[in-house]
mmCIF file of C-alpha atoms in Angstrom:
data_model
loop_
_atom_site.group_PDB
_atom_site.id
_atom_site.type_symbol
_atom_site.label_atom_id
_atom_site.label_comp_id
_atom_site.label_asym_id
_atom_site.label_seq_id
_atom_site.Cartn_x
_atom_site.Cartn_y
_atom_site.Cartn_z
ATOM 1 C CA MET A 1 10.772 35.733 -78.543
ATOM 2 C CA LEU A 2 7.125 36.722 -78.993
ATOM 3 C CA GLU A 3 6.687 38.991 -81.980
ATOM 4 C CA ASN A 4 3.736 41.358 -82.363
ATOM 5 C CA ALA A 5 2.518 40.648 -78.845
ATOM 6 C CA HIS A 6 0.564 43.936 -78.970
ATOM 7 C CA GLY A 7 -0.153 45.855 -82.128
ATOM 8 C CA MET A 8 1.609 49.066 -81.143
ATOM 9 C CA GLY A 9 4.069 47.836 -78.515
ATOM 10 C CA VAL A 10 4.252 46.109 -75.144
ATOM 11 C CA ASN A 11 4.512 48.392 -72.105
ATOM 12 C CA SER A 12 4.522 45.903 -69.227
ATOM 13 C CA VAL A 13 4.559 42.222 -68.274
ATOM 14 C CA SER A 14 4.003 40.364 -65.010
ATOM 15 C CA TRP A 15 4.315 36.669 -64.159
ATOM 16 C CA ALA A 16 1.385 34.739 -62.722
ATOM 17 C CA PRO A 17 1.883 32.852 -59.468
ATOM 18 C CA ALA A 18 3.468 29.466 -60.157
ATOM 19 C CA GLY A 19 0.698 27.489 -58.475
ATOM 20 C CA ARG A 20 -3.020 27.258 -59.010
ATOM 21 C CA GLY A 21 -5.523 28.333 -56.398
ATOM 22 C CA GLY A 22 -5.350 25.872 -53.538
ATOM 23 C CA GLY A 23 -2.160 24.361 -54.988
ATOM 24 C CA LEU A 24 0.033 22.728 -52.395
ATOM 25 C CA TYR A 25 3.774 22.242 -52.210
ATOM 26 C CA ARG A 26 5.402 19.388 -50.336
ATOM 27 C CA LYS A 27 7.961 20.017 -47.636
ATOM 28 C CA ASP A 28 10.751 19.063 -50.078
ATOM 29 C CA GLY A 29 9.644 21.820 -52.478
ATOM 30 C CA VAL A 30 8.092 19.513 -55.085
ATOM 31 C CA ALA A 31 4.852 20.846 -56.492
ATOM 32 C CA GLY A 32 1.724 19.052 -55.412
ATOM 33 C CA GLN A 33 -1.636 18.862 -57.118
ATOM 34 C CA GLY A 34 -2.653 22.077 -58.817
ATOM 35 C CA ALA A 35 0.812 23.565 -59.170
ATOM 36 C CA GLY A 36 2.870 24.338 -62.232
ATOM 37 C CA LEU A 37 1.104 27.014 -64.282
ATOM 38 C CA ARG A 38 3.348 28.849 -66.731
ATOM 39 C CA ARG A 39 1.616 32.088 -67.640
ATOM 40 C CA PHE A 40 2.030 35.840 -67.621
ATOM 41 C CA VAL A 41 0.052 38.969 -68.411
ATOM 42 C CA SER A 42 1.020 41.850 -70.701
ATOM 43 C CA GLY A 43 -0.295 45.363 -71.255
ATOM 44 C CA GLY A 44 0.112 47.271 -74.464
ATOM 45 C CA SER A 45 -0.276 50.449 -76.439
ATOM 46 C CA ASP A 46 -3.278 48.840 -78.142
ATOM 47 C CA CYS A 47 -5.271 49.415 -74.900
ATOM 48 C CA LEU A 48 -5.425 45.643 -74.229
ATOM 49 C CA VAL A 49 -4.422 43.289 -71.433
ATOM 50 C CA LYS A 50 -3.401 39.818 -72.653
ATOM 51 C CA ILE A 51 -2.876 36.569 -70.781
ATOM 52 C CA TRP A 52 -0.221 34.261 -72.209
ATOM 53 C CA ASP A 53 0.011 30.517 -71.505
ATOM 54 C CA TRP A 54 2.799 28.057 -72.250
ATOM 55 C CA ASN A 55 1.937 25.863 -75.223
ATOM 56 C CA GLN A 56 3.848 22.632 -74.814
ATOM 57 C CA ASP A 57 3.159 21.496 -78.393
ATOM 58 C CA LEU A 58 4.499 24.721 -79.934
ATOM 59 C CA LYS A 59 7.210 25.205 -77.266
ATOM 60 C CA THR A 60 6.274 28.864 -76.857
ATOM 61 C CA TYR A 61 3.809 31.148 -75.115
ATOM 62 C CA THR A 62 0.548 31.939 -76.875
ATOM 63 C CA ALA A 63 -2.015 34.632 -76.111
ATOM 64 C CA THR A 64 -5.026 32.760 -74.785
ATOM 65 C CA LEU A 65 -7.123 35.625 -73.375
ATOM 66 C CA THR A 66 -7.605 39.283 -74.240
ATOM 67 C CA LEU A 67 -9.150 41.575 -71.627
ATOM 68 C CA SER A 68 -10.460 44.837 -73.046
ATOM 69 C CA GLY A 69 -11.935 47.967 -71.515
ATOM 70 C CA HIS A 70 -9.172 50.552 -71.300
ATOM 71 C CA THR A 71 -9.557 53.446 -73.731
ATOM 72 C CA ASP A 72 -5.890 54.450 -73.862
ATOM 73 C CA TRP A 73 -2.483 52.775 -73.523
ATOM 74 C CA VAL A 74 -2.102 50.208 -70.754
ATOM 75 C CA ARG A 75 1.013 51.446 -68.946
ATOM 76 C CA ASP A 76 1.436 48.677 -66.360
ATOM 77 C CA VAL A 77 0.069 45.283 -65.341
ATOM 78 C CA SER A 78 0.603 43.321 -62.154
ATOM 79 C CA TRP A 79 -0.557 39.800 -61.277
ATOM 80 C CA SER A 80 -1.208 39.353 -57.562
ATOM 81 C CA PRO A 81 1.007 36.733 -55.874
ATOM 82 C CA SER A 82 -1.986 35.381 -53.937
ATOM 83 C CA THR A 83 -3.666 32.197 -55.168
ATOM 84 C CA LEU A 84 -6.045 31.555 -52.304
ATOM 85 C CA SER A 85 -9.534 32.319 -53.592
ATOM 86 C CA LEU A 86 -9.287 34.349 -56.808
ATOM 87 C CA SER A 87 -6.676 35.386 -59.329
ATOM 88 C CA TYR A 88 -6.182 39.168 -59.399
ATOM 89 C CA ILE A 89 -4.624 41.225 -62.186
ATOM 90 C CA ALA A 90 -4.351 45.009 -61.938
ATOM 91 C CA SER A 91 -3.869 47.202 -65.001
ATOM 92 C CA ALA A 92 -2.954 50.903 -65.043
ATOM 93 C CA SER A 93 -3.760 53.079 -68.018
ATOM 94 C CA GLN A 94 -3.183 56.411 -69.603
ATOM 95 C CA ASP A 95 -7.010 56.712 -69.551
ATOM 96 C CA LYS A 96 -6.700 57.674 -65.824
ATOM 97 C CA SER A 97 -8.077 54.403 -64.515
ATOM 98 C CA VAL A 98 -7.025 51.183 -62.865
ATOM 99 C CA ARG A 99 -8.877 47.997 -63.644
ATOM 100 C CA ILE A 100 -8.822 45.000 -61.326
ATOM 101 C CA TRP A 101 -9.565 41.756 -63.127
ATOM 102 C CA THR A 102 -10.589 38.737 -61.030
ATOM 103 C CA ALA A 103 -11.217 35.107 -61.927
ATOM 104 C CA PRO A 104 -11.707 31.894 -59.990
ATOM 105 C CA PRO A 105 -8.722 29.542 -59.919
ATOM 106 C CA ILE A 106 -8.338 27.011 -62.701
ATOM 107 C CA PRO A 107 -9.282 23.542 -61.408
ATOM 108 C CA PRO A 108 -6.329 21.124 -61.163
ATOM 109 C CA ASN A 109 -7.757 18.855 -63.867
ATOM 110 C CA GLN A 110 -8.259 21.701 -66.391
ATOM 111 C CA PRO A 111 -5.709 23.352 -68.702
ATOM 112 C CA PRO A 112 -5.219 27.140 -68.431
ATOM 113 C CA GLN A 113 -6.746 27.492 -71.888
ATOM 114 C CA SER A 114 -10.100 26.390 -70.422
ATOM 115 C CA GLN A 115 -10.529 29.921 -68.997
ATOM 116 C CA THR A 116 -12.495 32.413 -71.083
ATOM 117 C CA GLU A 117 -12.785 36.199 -71.090
ATOM 118 C CA GLN A 118 -16.158 35.751 -69.360
ATOM 119 C CA ASP A 119 -14.403 34.135 -66.367
ATOM 120 C CA TRP A 120 -12.568 37.428 -65.708
ATOM 121 C CA LYS A 121 -14.685 40.075 -63.941
ATOM 122 C CA CYS A 122 -13.573 43.712 -64.051
ATOM 123 C CA THR A 123 -13.768 46.413 -61.389
ATOM 124 C CA VAL A 124 -12.769 49.942 -62.441
ATOM 125 C CA LEU A 125 -10.978 52.244 -60.019
ATOM 126 C CA GLY A 126 -10.565 55.869 -60.923
ATOM 127 C CA SER A 127 -13.868 57.489 -61.775
ATOM 128 C CA LYS A 128 -13.016 60.237 -59.254
ATOM 129 C CA GLU A 129 -9.723 59.165 -57.701
ATOM 130 C CA PHE A 130 -7.269 59.738 -60.544
ATOM 131 C CA ASP A 131 -6.982 63.077 -62.291
ATOM 132 C CA ALA A 132 -3.824 62.181 -64.234
ATOM 133 C CA VAL A 133 -2.390 59.250 -66.148
ATOM 134 C CA VAL A 134 -1.862 56.164 -63.971
ATOM 135 C CA TRP A 135 1.680 54.860 -64.439
ATOM 136 C CA ARG A 136 2.214 51.881 -62.146
ATOM 137 C CA VAL A 137 0.418 49.212 -60.106
ATOM 138 C CA SER A 138 2.079 46.817 -57.662
ATOM 139 C CA TRP A 139 0.635 44.242 -55.252
ATOM 140 C CA SER A 140 1.873 43.767 -51.698
ATOM 141 C CA LEU A 141 3.726 40.514 -51.048
ATOM 142 C CA SER A 142 0.583 39.034 -49.501
ATOM 143 C CA GLY A 143 -1.426 40.136 -52.543
ATOM 144 C CA ASN A 144 -4.177 41.966 -50.667
ATOM 145 C CA VAL A 145 -3.077 45.619 -51.017
ATOM 146 C CA LEU A 146 -2.572 47.358 -54.349
ATOM 147 C CA ALA A 147 -0.234 50.354 -54.656
ATOM 148 C CA VAL A 148 -1.027 52.779 -57.495
ATOM 149 C CA SER A 149 1.101 55.684 -58.731
ATOM 150 C CA GLY A 150 0.319 58.301 -61.310
ATOM 151 C CA GLY A 151 1.274 61.471 -63.080
ATOM 152 C CA ASP A 152 -0.108 63.583 -60.221
ATOM 153 C CA ASN A 153 2.862 62.642 -57.971
ATOM 154 C CA LYS A 154 0.606 60.641 -55.616
ATOM 155 C CA VAL A 155 0.603 57.027 -54.445
ATOM 156 C CA SER A 156 -2.599 55.412 -53.258
ATOM 157 C CA LEU A 157 -2.997 52.109 -51.427
ATOM 158 C CA TRP A 158 -6.164 50.133 -52.200
ATOM 159 C CA LYS A 159 -7.781 47.196 -50.458
ATOM 160 C CA GLU A 160 -10.837 45.113 -51.279
ATOM 161 C CA GLY A 161 -13.656 45.266 -48.756
ATOM 162 C CA THR A 162 -12.875 48.810 -47.582
ATOM 163 C CA GLY A 163 -14.838 50.742 -50.183
ATOM 164 C CA GLU A 164 -18.465 51.545 -50.689
ATOM 165 C CA GLY A 165 -20.618 48.426 -50.573
ATOM 166 C CA GLY A 166 -17.626 46.276 -49.628
ATOM 167 C CA GLY A 167 -15.760 47.035 -52.856
ATOM 168 C CA TRP A 168 -12.285 48.430 -53.412
ATOM 169 C CA GLY A 169 -11.358 51.489 -51.389
ATOM 170 C CA VAL A 170 -8.367 53.701 -50.698
ATOM 171 C CA VAL A 171 -6.783 52.957 -47.339
ATOM 172 C CA LYS A 172 -3.985 55.534 -47.666
ATOM 173 C CA TRP A 173 -2.828 58.423 -49.908
ATOM 174 C CA VAL A 174 0.868 59.227 -49.971
ATOM 175 C CA GLU A 175 1.892 62.597 -51.403
ATOM 176 C CA GLU A 176 4.389 65.359 -50.783
#
């Protein structure tokens, strides 16, 4: 058990993909080079997103990265299942925004702890799109579409490359 993972409580967790970017699996299911990461992300009432990595020496998970920027509780986090070119984490907050954090894959010869906060770039969704608390974020199975739901009873579907200047844009609003 991880105690005091976030100062005021943990609201959400999401596992990272098992393999590294470009990681291959053999036909028999045995992990090839670049596979085998054991990490997850958490979001808390302290307005932070934390990345946790398995520490073999301590036999537990330790917080190795803290991503800050939200100004209110982080209600949900979701790590994209895709490992092709970048790692994607989405975080939903009570501050009426969604942040998409991206980082290049960890090279096969490097430990996860070699990543730094500076490796993770942040894109903020929600300056005009969300007029209520954002409750949940969830990636499609292919990891290229992000579903977002909020307190306004709406669901929006987002995709990179469809927005202004090739950024993130809404491809569909679902509401009653």
